């Protein structure tokens, strides 16, 4: 929303798509066991679900916690985007 050119917007989008993959790559390289609270974090919850399925572990309430975390994250970003796009200066680029 703040980019002035198409190239600048593409750069922001590349960095934005890279950001969620960094914690997953770090966790993949380390042998740290994820805590229960991490299941509610959208990217980490899906990562933990995928690794649990591959290992054959039971998925008791992990699916519910990961899904609720993803929905909550989506609602937060939806609210922020609606609030940001509700401002005329953001949509039309006017300074007053």
Coordinates of N, CA and C in Angstrom, one line a residue:
X1 N 0.8 -1.2 0.0 CA 0.0 0.0 0.0 C 0.8 1.3 0.0
X2 N 2.1 1.1 0.5 CA 2.9 2.3 0.6 C 4.0 2.4 -0.6
X3 N 3.9 1.5 -1.5 CA 4.9 1.5 -2.6 C 4.5 2.5 -3.6
X4 N 5.5 3.2 -4.2 CA 5.2 4.2 -5.2 C 5.3 3.6 -6.6
X5 N 6.0 2.5 -6.8 CA 6.2 1.9 -8.1 C 5.9 0.4 -8.0
X6 N 5.7 -0.2 -9.1 CA 5.4 -1.6 -9.2 C 6.7 -2.4 -8.7
X7 N 7.8 -2.0 -9.1 CA 9.1 -2.6 -8.7 C 9.2 -2.6 -7.1
X8 N 8.9 -1.5 -6.5 CA 9.0 -1.4 -5.1 C 8.0 -2.3 -4.4
X9 N 6.8 -2.4 -5.0 CA 5.8 -3.3 -4.4 C 6.2 -4.7 -4.5
X10 N 6.8 -5.1 -5.6 CA 7.3 -6.5 -5.8 C 8.4 -6.8 -4.7
X11 N 9.3 -5.8 -4.4 CA 10.3 -6.0 -3.4 C 9.7 -6.2 -2.1
X12 N 8.7 -5.4 -1.7 CA 8.0 -5.6 -0.4 C 7.3 -7.0 -0.4
X13 N 6.7 -7.4 -1.4 CA 6.0 -8.7 -1.4 C 7.0 -9.9 -1.3
X14 N 8.2 -9.8 -1.9 CA 9.2 -10.8 -1.8 C 9.6 -10.9 -0.3
X15 N 9.9 -9.8 0.3 CA 10.3 -9.8 1.7 C 9.2 -10.3 2.6
X16 N 7.9 -10.0 2.3 CA 6.8 -10.4 3.1 C 6.6 -11.9 3.0
X17 N 6.8 -12.5 1.8 CA 6.7 -14.0 1.7 C 7.9 -14.7 2.3
X18 N 9.0 -14.1 2.4 CA 10.2 -14.7 3.0 C 10.0 -14.7 4.6
X19 N 9.4 -13.7 5.1 CA 9.3 -13.6 6.6 C 8.7 -14.8 7.3
X20 N 7.6 -15.4 6.9 CA 7.1 -16.6 7.6 C 7.9 -17.8 7.5
X21 N 8.7 -17.9 6.5 CA 9.5 -19.1 6.3 C 10.8 -19.2 7.1
X22 N 11.2 -18.1 7.6 CA 12.5 -18.1 8.4 C 12.3 -18.9 9.7
X23 N 11.2 -18.7 10.5 CA 11.1 -19.5 11.7 C 11.0 -21.0 11.4
X24 N 10.3 -21.4 10.3 CA 10.2 -22.8 10.0 C 11.5 -23.4 9.6
X25 N 12.3 -22.7 8.8 CA 13.6 -23.2 8.5 C 14.5 -23.3 9.7
X26 N 14.5 -22.3 10.6 CA 15.3 -22.4 11.8 C 14.9 -23.6 12.7
X27 N 13.6 -23.9 12.8 CA 13.1 -25.0 13.6 C 13.4 -26.3 12.9
X28 N 13.4 -26.4 11.6 CA 13.8 -27.6 10.8 C 15.2 -28.0 11.1
X29 N 16.1 -27.0 11.1 CA 17.5 -27.2 11.3 C 17.9 -27.6 12.7
X30 N 17.1 -27.1 13.7 CA 17.4 -27.4 15.1 C 16.5 -28.6 15.5
X31 N 16.8 -29.2 16.6 CA 16.1 -30.3 17.2 C 15.2 -29.9 18.3
X32 N 14.7 -28.6 18.3 CA 13.9 -28.1 19.4 C 12.5 -28.6 19.3
X33 N 12.0 -29.1 20.4 CA 10.6 -29.5 20.5 C 9.7 -28.3 20.7
X34 N 8.7 -28.2 19.8 CA 7.8 -27.0 19.9 C 6.9 -27.1 21.2
X35 N 6.7 -25.9 21.8 CA 5.9 -25.8 22.9 C 4.4 -25.8 22.5
X36 N 3.5 -26.0 23.4 CA 2.1 -26.0 23.1 C 1.6 -24.7 22.6
X37 N 2.1 -23.6 23.2 CA 1.6 -22.3 22.8 C 2.0 -21.9 21.4
X38 N 3.0 -22.6 20.8 CA 3.4 -22.4 19.5 C 2.5 -22.9 18.4
X39 N 1.6 -23.8 18.9 CA 0.6 -24.4 18.0 C -0.4 -23.3 17.5
X40 N -0.6 -22.3 18.3 CA -1.5 -21.2 18.0 C -1.0 -20.2 17.0
X41 N 0.4 -20.2 16.9 CA 1.0 -19.3 15.9 C 0.8 -19.8 14.5
X42 N 0.2 -19.1 13.6 CA -0.2 -19.7 12.3 C 0.8 -20.5 11.6
X43 N 2.0 -20.0 11.3 CA 2.9 -20.8 10.5 C 3.5 -22.0 11.3
X44 N 3.8 -21.7 12.6 CA 4.4 -22.7 13.4 C 3.4 -23.9 13.7
X45 N 2.1 -23.5 13.8 CA 1.1 -24.5 14.1 C 1.0 -25.5 12.9
X46 N 1.0 -25.0 11.7 CA 0.9 -25.9 10.6 C 2.2 -26.7 10.4
X47 N 3.3 -26.1 10.7 CA 4.6 -26.9 10.7 C 4.5 -28.0 11.7
X48 N 4.1 -27.7 12.9 CA 4.0 -28.8 13.9 C 3.0 -29.9 13.5
X49 N 1.9 -29.5 12.9 CA 0.9 -30.5 12.4 C 1.5 -31.4 11.4
X50 N 2.3 -30.8 10.4 CA 2.9 -31.6 9.3 C 3.9 -32.5 9.9
X51 N 4.8 -32.0 10.8 CA 5.8 -32.9 11.4 C 5.2 -34.0 12.2
X52 N 4.1 -33.7 12.9 CA 3.4 -34.8 13.7 C 2.8 -35.8 12.8
X53 N 2.2 -35.4 11.7 CA 1.6 -36.4 10.7 C 2.7 -37.3 10.2
X54 N 3.9 -36.7 9.8 CA 5.0 -37.5 9.3 C 5.5 -38.5 10.3
X55 N 5.6 -38.1 11.5 CA 6.1 -38.9 12.6 C 5.1 -40.0 13.1
X56 N 3.8 -39.8 12.7 CA 2.8 -40.7 13.1 C 2.3 -40.5 14.5
X57 N 2.5 -39.3 15.0 CA 2.0 -38.9 16.4 C 0.5 -38.6 16.4
X58 N -0.2 -38.8 17.5 CA -1.6 -38.5 17.5 C -1.8 -37.0 17.5
X59 N -2.9 -36.6 16.8 CA -3.2 -35.1 16.6 C -4.3 -34.6 17.5
X60 N -4.5 -35.1 18.7 CA -5.6 -34.8 19.5 C -6.2 -33.4 19.3
X61 N -5.7 -32.4 20.0 CA -6.4 -31.1 19.9 C -5.5 -30.2 19.1
X62 N -4.4 -30.7 18.5 CA -3.5 -29.8 17.7 C -4.2 -29.2 16.5
X63 N -5.0 -30.0 15.9 CA -5.7 -29.4 14.7 C -6.6 -28.2 15.1
X64 N -7.3 -28.4 16.2 CA -8.2 -27.3 16.6 C -7.4 -26.0 17.0
X65 N -6.3 -26.2 17.7 CA -5.5 -25.1 18.1 C -4.8 -24.4 16.9
X66 N -4.3 -25.2 16.0 CA -3.7 -24.6 14.8 C -4.7 -23.9 13.9
X67 N -5.9 -24.5 13.8 CA -6.9 -23.8 13.0 C -7.4 -22.5 13.6
X68 N -7.6 -22.5 14.9 CA -8.1 -21.3 15.6 C -7.0 -20.2 15.6
X69 N -5.7 -20.6 15.7 CA -4.7 -19.7 15.6 C -4.6 -19.0 14.2
X70 N -4.8 -19.8 13.2 CA -4.8 -19.3 11.8 C -6.0 -18.4 11.5
X71 N -7.1 -18.8 12.0 CA -8.3 -17.9 11.9 C -8.2 -16.6 12.6
X72 N -7.6 -16.7 13.8 CA -7.4 -15.5 14.6 C -6.4 -14.6 13.9
X73 N -5.4 -15.1 13.4 CA -4.4 -14.3 12.7 C -5.0 -13.7 11.5
X74 N -5.8 -14.4 10.7 CA -6.4 -13.9 9.5 C -7.4 -12.8 9.9
X75 N -8.1 -12.9 11.0 CA -9.1 -11.9 11.4 C -8.3 -10.6 11.8
X76 N -7.2 -10.7 12.5 CA -6.4 -9.6 12.9 C -5.9 -8.8 11.7
X77 N -5.4 -9.5 10.7 CA -4.9 -8.9 9.5 C -6.0 -8.3 8.7
X78 N -7.2 -9.0 8.7 CA -8.3 -8.4 7.9 C -8.8 -7.1 8.6
X79 N -8.8 -7.1 9.9 CA -9.2 -5.9 10.6 C -8.2 -4.7 10.3
X80 N -6.9 -5.1 10.3 CA -5.9 -4.0 10.1 C -6.0 -3.5 8.6
X81 N -6.2 -4.4 7.7 CA -6.3 -4.0 6.3 C -7.6 -3.2 6.1
X82 N -8.7 -3.5 6.7 CA -9.9 -2.7 6.5 C -9.7 -1.4 7.2
X83 N -9.1 -1.3 8.3 CA -8.8 0.0 8.9 C -7.9 0.9 8.1
X84 N -6.9 0.2 7.5 CA -5.9 1.0 6.7 C -6.6 1.4 5.4
X85 N -7.4 0.6 4.8 CA -8.0 1.0 3.5 C -9.2 1.9 3.7
X86 N -9.7 2.0 4.9 CA -10.7 3.0 5.2 C -10.3 4.4 5.2
X87 N -9.0 4.6 5.2 CA -8.4 6.0 5.2 C -8.2 6.4 3.8
X88 N -8.8 7.6 3.4 CA -8.7 8.1 2.1 C -7.3 8.4 1.6
X89 N -6.4 8.7 2.5 CA -5.0 9.0 2.2 C -4.3 7.8 1.7
X90 N -4.6 6.7 2.3 CA -4.0 5.4 1.8 C -4.5 5.0 0.5
X91 N -5.8 5.1 0.2 CA -6.3 4.6 -1.1 C -6.0 5.5 -2.2
X92 N -6.1 6.8 -2.0 CA -5.9 7.8 -3.1 C -4.5 8.5 -3.1
X93 N -3.7 8.2 -2.1 CA -2.4 8.8 -2.0 C -2.4 10.3 -1.7
X94 N -3.5 10.8 -1.2 CA -3.5 12.3 -0.9 C -2.9 12.5 0.5
X95 N -2.2 13.7 0.6 CA -1.5 14.0 1.8 C -2.3 14.8 2.8
X96 N -3.5 15.3 2.4 CA -4.3 16.1 3.3 C -5.6 15.3 3.7

